[in-house]
Structure formats: C-alpha cells, structure tokens
Amino acid sequence: MNNKTFQQISKEEMLAKYEGKDKVVSSFEKKKEIEEQKNKFFYVHSKIPSLDKSIDGFESGEMVIIAGATGQGKTTFSQYLTNEFAQQHFKSLWFSYEVTPYQFFNKFQELPLFYLPNILAGKTLTWLEDRIIEAKVKYDIKIVFIDHLHYLLNLSYNNNITPEIDYIVRNLKLLCLKHNLILFLLCHLAKVRVDEELENSHLRNSAMIAGEADTVLMVRRDRERENTTWLKVTKSRRIGVMDKKIPLLYKGGAVFEEIEDLETDEIKSLELL
C-alpha cells in the first residue's frame, strides 16, 4: 500500500467518526434542530401597511439595503423604523457615521430608546462585530443600522473599491446569520436622471450590494408634491416582490404615513397608529 492510499484511508476513518459542529447531517435532523430553535427567530414590521403586506416584515438573519441619492430621506426613513421597532420592544444599535450625535438626535420628534457607540472609534468589520456582540450581551439588541456603507471603506488604499465593497457586504451578511440579527445598511446611488426609475443596478460601485441583500428599498423625494417620498421595493428574496412603489407622506420629525395605494381597512388601521 503506497503512502497516498494510506493517508486517504486514515482520513476516511477519522471523518467517519467526526462529530464537529459542521458535520454532515440529514435533512430530518436539521429540520428538528430548526424546530427546536424557533424561538430564536423573530420578525419586526415597519407599520407601513403596504410595505408590510408586500415583504411580510423583516426577519432575523436578513440584511436590508436602504438606498437613495444624498438628501432623499434614507436616514430619516431609518430613524422612523428605529422608532417603530422600539415601540415593538425591539432594540436597535446605530452606527451613524454621516452626522454628529447632536444632529442625529435632533431629527427625532421624541427620542426612542436605541444604542450607539459612545464614540465611533473604528470602522473595521472586527470593530463593528465587537460592538454588536457587546450590545447584544449588555442590552439584547436585535437590529443594527449602519449609515452608510462607504464609510466602511479604506479609500486611500485602492482606486478600485468594488472588491472591498464586495468583501464588506458579504461579511455583513454573514454577521446577520451568525448573530441572528436584522441589519439595515444605508447606501448611496450612482448618478441617476430625475426621470429615471430607480433600479438595483444604480447602487454605487458594486452589484454585490443587491446580490447579498435579502431586501432592497429605494427612497426618492417627489419633485412635485411637498413632503412626499416614494419608497420602492426593488428586491425581496423571501417573498419575491419586485418594483412595488409606495408613496409616503413626511409629517413632522421622522414620521411617515402612507397617503395612497391603501385599501379602506388599511387606511383605518393606519389612522389608529
């Protein structure tokens, strides 16, 4: 028996007794494990009836992209979601790189409970994961917001930032699964004509952003109607909805309400929120 054959047999004998976490199991065993861990999975809802009806809320383990051009309402919409999630007793962790805490807090009419690093001392994936773990064990956070993707890049080292973006968004998605979180990642768009329909291809620098995401939401202010923003679902992996457009009315601080595209019962329920 040559050495190669002996090594192969030894490895087969070893793996025949392998009981590590990544061992191969049957579909029945895995389904049983999933059933036993059902209490670890959770859903949250936006309380925007047409959005919740379209995508069936947000599920743990998902990465959600909120995209739009500068000044189109990405952060304000995310702050609205933070407030709604807090009212549903789901705690959020914020990494807000774009504005000061003073400016960020002033956008809320009434400040909800959420968490954030005392100072943004880092932007690496390792630092982000450490703060996420800290917030989980200290405060039981389940939702993370990062505003925005391009602040996580090291722009000084590479003119071609696409591979770095691909690496970051893939690892952020893995963080969602590893820590059973919902992660909202805010992203900018490439230049888009004002009359052009927003699509996933408009996400700046990388197709991987939409590819790794479970849900992609695009926001754009209406040019003709004051305080109105269009929210468009361009991807929903779990439900399969695409190109659903929802008009939202911005009212005081960070409050959004649907103003069209509602059934009568949905309008009544919205008025009670």
Tab-separated table of C-alpha atoms in Angstrom:
chain	number	residue	atom	x	y	z
A	1	MET	CA	0.000	0.000	0.000
A	2	ASN	CA	1.553	3.316	-1.044
A	3	ASN	CA	1.692	6.326	1.272
A	4	LYS	CA	-1.053	8.270	-0.559
A	5	THR	CA	-3.534	5.405	-0.215
A	6	PHE	CA	-2.701	5.003	3.490
A	7	GLN	CA	-3.265	8.726	4.097
A	8	GLN	CA	-6.605	8.576	2.287
A	9	ILE	CA	-7.810	5.604	4.339
A	10	SER	CA	-6.704	7.280	7.585
A	11	LYS	CA	-8.660	10.418	6.708
A	12	GLU	CA	-11.762	8.399	5.846
A	13	GLU	CA	-11.540	6.555	9.171
A	14	MET	CA	-11.184	9.848	11.030
A	15	LEU	CA	-14.096	11.538	9.244
A	16	ALA	CA	-16.317	8.507	9.764
A	17	LYS	CA	-16.260	9.397	13.474
A	18	TYR	CA	-16.342	13.176	13.024
A	19	GLU	CA	-18.786	14.972	15.368
A	20	GLY	CA	-17.857	18.637	14.884
A	21	LYS	CA	-20.447	21.426	14.575
A	22	ASP	CA	-20.088	21.351	10.805
A	23	LYS	CA	-20.609	17.596	10.454
A	24	VAL	CA	-22.908	16.385	7.674
A	25	VAL	CA	-26.450	15.686	8.899
A	26	SER	CA	-29.709	14.559	7.329
A	27	SER	CA	-32.493	16.935	6.326
A	28	PHE	CA	-34.672	15.389	9.065
A	29	GLU	CA	-32.064	16.096	11.755
A	30	LYS	CA	-31.628	19.664	10.581
A	31	LYS	CA	-35.370	20.291	10.441
A	32	LYS	CA	-35.716	19.019	14.013
A	33	GLU	CA	-32.950	21.373	15.132
A	34	ILE	CA	-34.657	24.292	13.397
A	35	GLU	CA	-37.979	23.461	15.050
A	36	GLU	CA	-36.302	23.355	18.452
A	37	GLN	CA	-34.718	26.771	17.871
A	38	LYS	CA	-37.813	28.519	16.504
A	39	ASN	CA	-37.959	30.826	19.498
A	40	LYS	CA	-34.661	32.389	18.370
A	41	PHE	CA	-36.148	33.660	15.111
A	42	PHE	CA	-38.106	36.904	15.072
A	43	TYR	CA	-39.920	39.308	12.782
A	44	VAL	CA	-40.403	43.060	13.010
A	45	HIS	CA	-42.729	45.235	10.983
A	46	SER	CA	-42.489	48.764	9.634
A	47	LYS	CA	-46.140	49.536	10.449
A	48	ILE	CA	-46.453	50.829	6.884
A	49	PRO	CA	-49.314	48.603	5.728
A	50	SER	CA	-48.405	48.340	2.037
A	51	LEU	CA	-44.750	47.647	2.828
A	52	ASP	CA	-45.510	45.019	5.472
A	53	LYS	CA	-48.066	43.415	3.165
A	54	SER	CA	-45.540	43.324	0.304
A	55	ILE	CA	-42.489	41.898	2.105
A	56	ASP	CA	-44.070	40.340	5.225
A	57	GLY	CA	-41.919	42.417	7.567
A	58	PHE	CA	-38.237	41.875	8.283
A	59	GLU	CA	-36.883	38.532	9.525
A	60	SER	CA	-33.867	37.758	11.727
A	61	GLY	CA	-30.781	36.889	9.693
A	62	GLU	CA	-31.682	39.333	6.926
A	63	MET	CA	-29.665	42.233	5.520
A	64	VAL	CA	-31.797	45.107	4.247
A	65	ILE	CA	-30.423	47.796	1.944
A	66	ILE	CA	-31.928	51.286	2.183
A	67	ALA	CA	-30.649	53.225	-0.812
A	68	GLY	CA	-31.100	56.638	-2.313
A	69	ALA	CA	-29.262	59.706	-3.509
A	70	THR	CA	-27.922	62.214	-0.972
A	71	GLY	CA	-30.712	64.099	0.790
A	72	GLN	CA	-33.512	61.817	-0.392
A	73	GLY	CA	-34.532	60.535	3.064
A	74	LYS	CA	-32.530	57.365	3.773
A	75	THR	CA	-31.564	58.381	7.297
A	76	THR	CA	-34.973	59.841	8.124
A	77	PHE	CA	-36.732	56.684	6.967
A	78	SER	CA	-34.302	54.588	9.024
A	79	GLN	CA	-34.996	56.740	12.084
A	80	TYR	CA	-38.721	56.186	11.541
A	81	LEU	CA	-38.081	52.423	11.529
A	82	THR	CA	-35.965	52.714	14.700
A	83	ASN	CA	-38.867	54.392	16.467
A	84	GLU	CA	-41.385	51.810	15.256
A	85	PHE	CA	-39.134	48.910	16.274
A	86	ALA	CA	-38.653	50.433	19.744
A	87	GLN	CA	-42.433	50.560	20.145
A	88	GLN	CA	-42.484	46.840	19.297
A	89	HIS	CA	-39.834	46.308	22.036
A	90	PHE	CA	-37.013	45.518	19.612
A	91	LYS	CA	-33.784	47.323	20.458
A	92	SER	CA	-31.546	48.805	17.753
A	93	LEU	CA	-27.834	49.593	17.582
A	94	TRP	CA	-26.809	52.537	15.405
A	95	PHE	CA	-23.522	53.264	13.648
A	96	SER	CA	-24.138	56.788	12.326
A	97	TYR	CA	-21.009	57.999	10.543
A	98	GLU	CA	-22.537	60.773	8.444
A	99	VAL	CA	-23.791	63.257	11.072
A	100	THR	CA	-22.955	64.196	14.656
A	101	PRO	CA	-24.999	62.664	17.502
A	102	TYR	CA	-26.464	66.138	18.131
A	103	GLN	CA	-27.743	66.420	14.543
A	104	PHE	CA	-28.887	62.796	14.558
A	105	PHE	CA	-30.878	63.121	17.792
A	106	ASN	CA	-32.496	66.377	16.659
A	107	LYS	CA	-34.168	64.575	13.760
A	108	PHE	CA	-36.359	62.649	16.191
A	109	GLN	CA	-39.528	64.331	17.429
A	110	GLU	CA	-39.314	62.215	20.552
A	111	LEU	CA	-36.109	60.283	21.158
A	112	PRO	CA	-36.761	56.498	21.272
A	113	LEU	CA	-34.581	54.004	23.097
A	114	PHE	CA	-31.723	52.719	20.954
A	115	TYR	CA	-27.983	52.216	21.433
A	116	LEU	CA	-24.803	53.516	19.813
A	117	PRO	CA	-21.046	53.519	20.470
A	118	ASN	CA	-20.069	56.430	22.699
A	119	ILE	CA	-17.539	57.362	20.027
A	120	LEU	CA	-17.066	55.877	16.564
A	121	ALA	CA	-13.549	54.663	17.256
A	122	GLY	CA	-13.383	52.267	14.317
A	123	LYS	CA	-14.945	51.124	11.093
A	124	THR	CA	-13.399	47.713	10.519
A	125	LEU	CA	-15.562	44.610	10.428
A	126	THR	CA	-13.830	43.332	13.565
A	127	TRP	CA	-14.614	46.529	15.482
A	128	LEU	CA	-18.222	46.508	14.256
A	129	GLU	CA	-18.699	42.889	15.302
A	130	ASP	CA	-17.200	43.570	18.740
A	131	ARG	CA	-19.646	46.431	19.334
A	132	ILE	CA	-22.531	44.278	18.072
A	133	ILE	CA	-21.611	41.459	20.463
A	134	GLU	CA	-21.227	43.975	23.301
A	135	ALA	CA	-24.657	45.476	22.589
A	136	LYS	CA	-26.217	42.012	22.366
A	137	VAL	CA	-24.917	40.790	25.725
A	138	LYS	CA	-25.472	44.114	27.522
A	139	TYR	CA	-28.757	45.276	26.018
A	140	ASP	CA	-30.198	42.407	23.955
A	141	ILE	CA	-30.143	44.388	20.709
A	142	LYS	CA	-31.572	42.581	17.699
A	143	ILE	CA	-31.371	45.218	14.953
A	144	VAL	CA	-28.377	47.116	13.554
A	145	PHE	CA	-28.277	50.241	11.371
A	146	ILE	CA	-25.115	51.327	9.532
A	147	ASP	CA	-25.169	54.779	7.903
A	148	HIS	CA	-23.584	54.348	5.466
A	149	LEU	CA	-21.644	51.667	3.550
A	150	HIS	CA	-18.957	53.892	2.030
A	151	TYR	CA	-17.742	54.994	5.468
A	152	LEU	CA	-16.522	51.422	5.993
A	153	LEU	CA	-14.152	51.619	3.020
A	154	ASN	CA	-10.461	52.405	3.128
A	155	LEU	CA	-10.497	54.739	0.143
A	156	SER	CA	-6.841	55.743	0.489
A	157	TYR	CA	-5.501	52.326	-0.491
A	158	ASN	CA	-7.287	51.400	-3.680
A	159	ASN	CA	-8.726	53.209	-6.678
A	160	ASN	CA	-10.894	50.191	-7.480
A	161	ILE	CA	-13.166	49.909	-4.448
A	162	THR	CA	-15.524	47.279	-5.856
A	163	PRO	CA	-13.649	44.243	-4.421
A	164	GLU	CA	-13.554	45.910	-0.999
A	165	ILE	CA	-17.289	46.632	-1.123
A	166	ASP	CA	-17.962	43.039	-2.179
A	167	TYR	CA	-15.916	41.777	0.771
A	168	ILE	CA	-17.658	44.095	3.250
A	169	VAL	CA	-21.253	43.394	2.203
A	170	ARG	CA	-20.666	39.621	2.119
A	171	ASN	CA	-19.229	39.689	5.630
A	172	LEU	CA	-22.013	41.945	6.911
A	173	LYS	CA	-24.500	39.398	5.604
A	174	LEU	CA	-22.588	36.636	7.399
A	175	LEU	CA	-22.764	38.728	10.597
A	176	CYS	CA	-26.568	38.783	10.287
A	177	LEU	CA	-26.671	34.996	10.141
A	178	LYS	CA	-24.002	34.432	12.783
A	179	HIS	CA	-25.644	36.717	15.357
A	180	ASN	CA	-29.283	36.268	14.283
A	181	LEU	CA	-29.730	39.986	13.583
A	182	ILE	CA	-31.541	42.199	11.132
A	183	LEU	CA	-29.041	44.622	9.628
A	184	PHE	CA	-30.074	47.774	7.764
A	185	LEU	CA	-27.268	49.060	5.556
A	186	LEU	CA	-27.698	52.519	4.061
A	187	CYS	CA	-26.158	53.014	0.613
A	188	HIS	CA	-25.730	55.766	-1.950
A	189	LEU	CA	-26.674	55.513	-5.606
A	190	ALA	CA	-24.718	56.324	-8.707
A	191	LYS	CA	-25.929	59.364	-10.634
A	192	VAL	CA	-29.481	58.791	-11.845
A	193	ARG	CA	-31.604	61.075	-14.005
A	194	VAL	CA	-34.539	62.615	-12.160
A	195	ASP	CA	-36.971	60.958	-14.584
A	196	GLU	CA	-35.235	57.563	-14.428
A	197	GLU	CA	-36.791	54.667	-12.486
A	198	LEU	CA	-34.606	53.517	-9.598
A	199	GLU	CA	-33.176	50.006	-10.008
A	200	ASN	CA	-30.698	47.763	-8.174
A	201	SER	CA	-28.152	48.470	-10.899
A	202	HIS	CA	-27.994	52.069	-9.654
A	203	LEU	CA	-26.357	51.036	-6.371
A	204	ARG	CA	-22.936	52.656	-6.397
A	205	ASN	CA	-19.771	50.684	-7.219
A	206	SER	CA	-20.927	47.073	-6.820
A	207	ALA	CA	-23.620	44.656	-7.989
A	208	MET	CA	-22.810	42.566	-4.903
A	209	ILE	CA	-24.702	45.023	-2.676
A	210	ALA	CA	-28.073	43.978	-4.079
A	211	GLY	CA	-26.872	40.427	-4.668
A	212	GLU	CA	-26.099	39.801	-0.979
A	213	ALA	CA	-29.139	41.694	0.325
A	214	ASP	CA	-32.385	39.995	1.293
A	215	THR	CA	-34.401	43.164	0.729
A	216	VAL	CA	-33.592	46.351	-1.163
A	217	LEU	CA	-35.604	49.521	-0.536
A	218	MET	CA	-35.076	52.676	-2.589
A	219	VAL	CA	-36.174	56.132	-1.442
A	220	ARG	CA	-36.663	59.247	-3.557
A	221	ARG	CA	-38.401	62.509	-2.748
A	222	ASP	CA	-41.287	63.506	-5.010
A	223	ARG	CA	-40.315	66.563	-7.061
A	224	GLU	CA	-43.879	67.833	-7.369
A	225	ARG	CA	-45.515	67.046	-4.028
A	226	GLU	CA	-44.089	68.660	-0.926
A	227	ASN	CA	-43.116	66.331	1.947
A	228	THR	CA	-43.798	63.226	-0.160
A	229	THR	CA	-41.284	60.424	-0.633
A	230	TRP	CA	-41.530	57.347	-2.826
A	231	LEU	CA	-40.424	54.055	-1.308
A	232	LYS	CA	-39.712	51.323	-3.844
A	233	VAL	CA	-39.119	47.640	-3.119
A	234	THR	CA	-36.623	46.513	-5.765
A	235	LYS	CA	-35.838	43.147	-4.177
A	236	SER	CA	-37.416	40.834	-1.635
A	237	ARG	CA	-35.678	37.452	-1.632
A	238	ARG	CA	-38.037	35.794	0.851
A	239	ILE	CA	-41.315	36.942	-0.732
A	240	GLY	CA	-40.257	37.631	-4.318
A	241	VAL	CA	-41.877	41.059	-4.606
A	242	MET	CA	-40.167	43.475	-7.006
A	243	ASP	CA	-40.868	47.010	-8.220
A	244	LYS	CA	-43.536	47.764	-5.619
A	245	LYS	CA	-43.829	51.550	-5.168
A	246	ILE	CA	-45.339	53.092	-2.045
A	247	PRO	CA	-45.977	56.838	-1.591
A	248	LEU	CA	-45.144	58.138	1.866
A	249	LEU	CA	-46.040	61.453	3.448
A	250	TYR	CA	-43.378	63.019	5.649
A	251	LYS	CA	-45.030	64.662	8.638
A	252	GLY	CA	-43.056	66.380	11.382
A	253	GLY	CA	-39.775	64.908	12.523
A	254	ALA	CA	-39.320	61.295	11.489
A	255	VAL	CA	-42.922	60.196	10.945
A	256	PHE	CA	-44.064	58.652	7.678
A	257	GLU	CA	-47.596	57.727	6.696
A	258	GLU	CA	-48.947	56.198	3.539
A	259	ILE	CA	-51.182	58.506	1.584
A	260	GLU	CA	-52.171	56.348	-1.385
A	261	ASP	CA	-52.410	52.773	-2.570
A	262	LEU	CA	-54.288	51.591	0.523
A	263	GLU	CA	-57.408	49.580	0.961
A	264	THR	CA	-60.089	51.207	3.145
A	265	ASP	CA	-59.401	48.890	6.094
A	266	GLU	CA	-55.664	49.624	5.859
A	267	ILE	CA	-56.306	53.370	5.927
A	268	LYS	CA	-58.426	52.995	9.052
A	269	SER	CA	-55.761	50.901	10.766
A	270	LEU	CA	-53.081	53.421	9.803
A	271	GLU	CA	-55.058	56.286	11.334
A	272	LEU	CA	-55.030	54.420	14.637
A	273	LEU	CA	-51.234	54.065	14.746
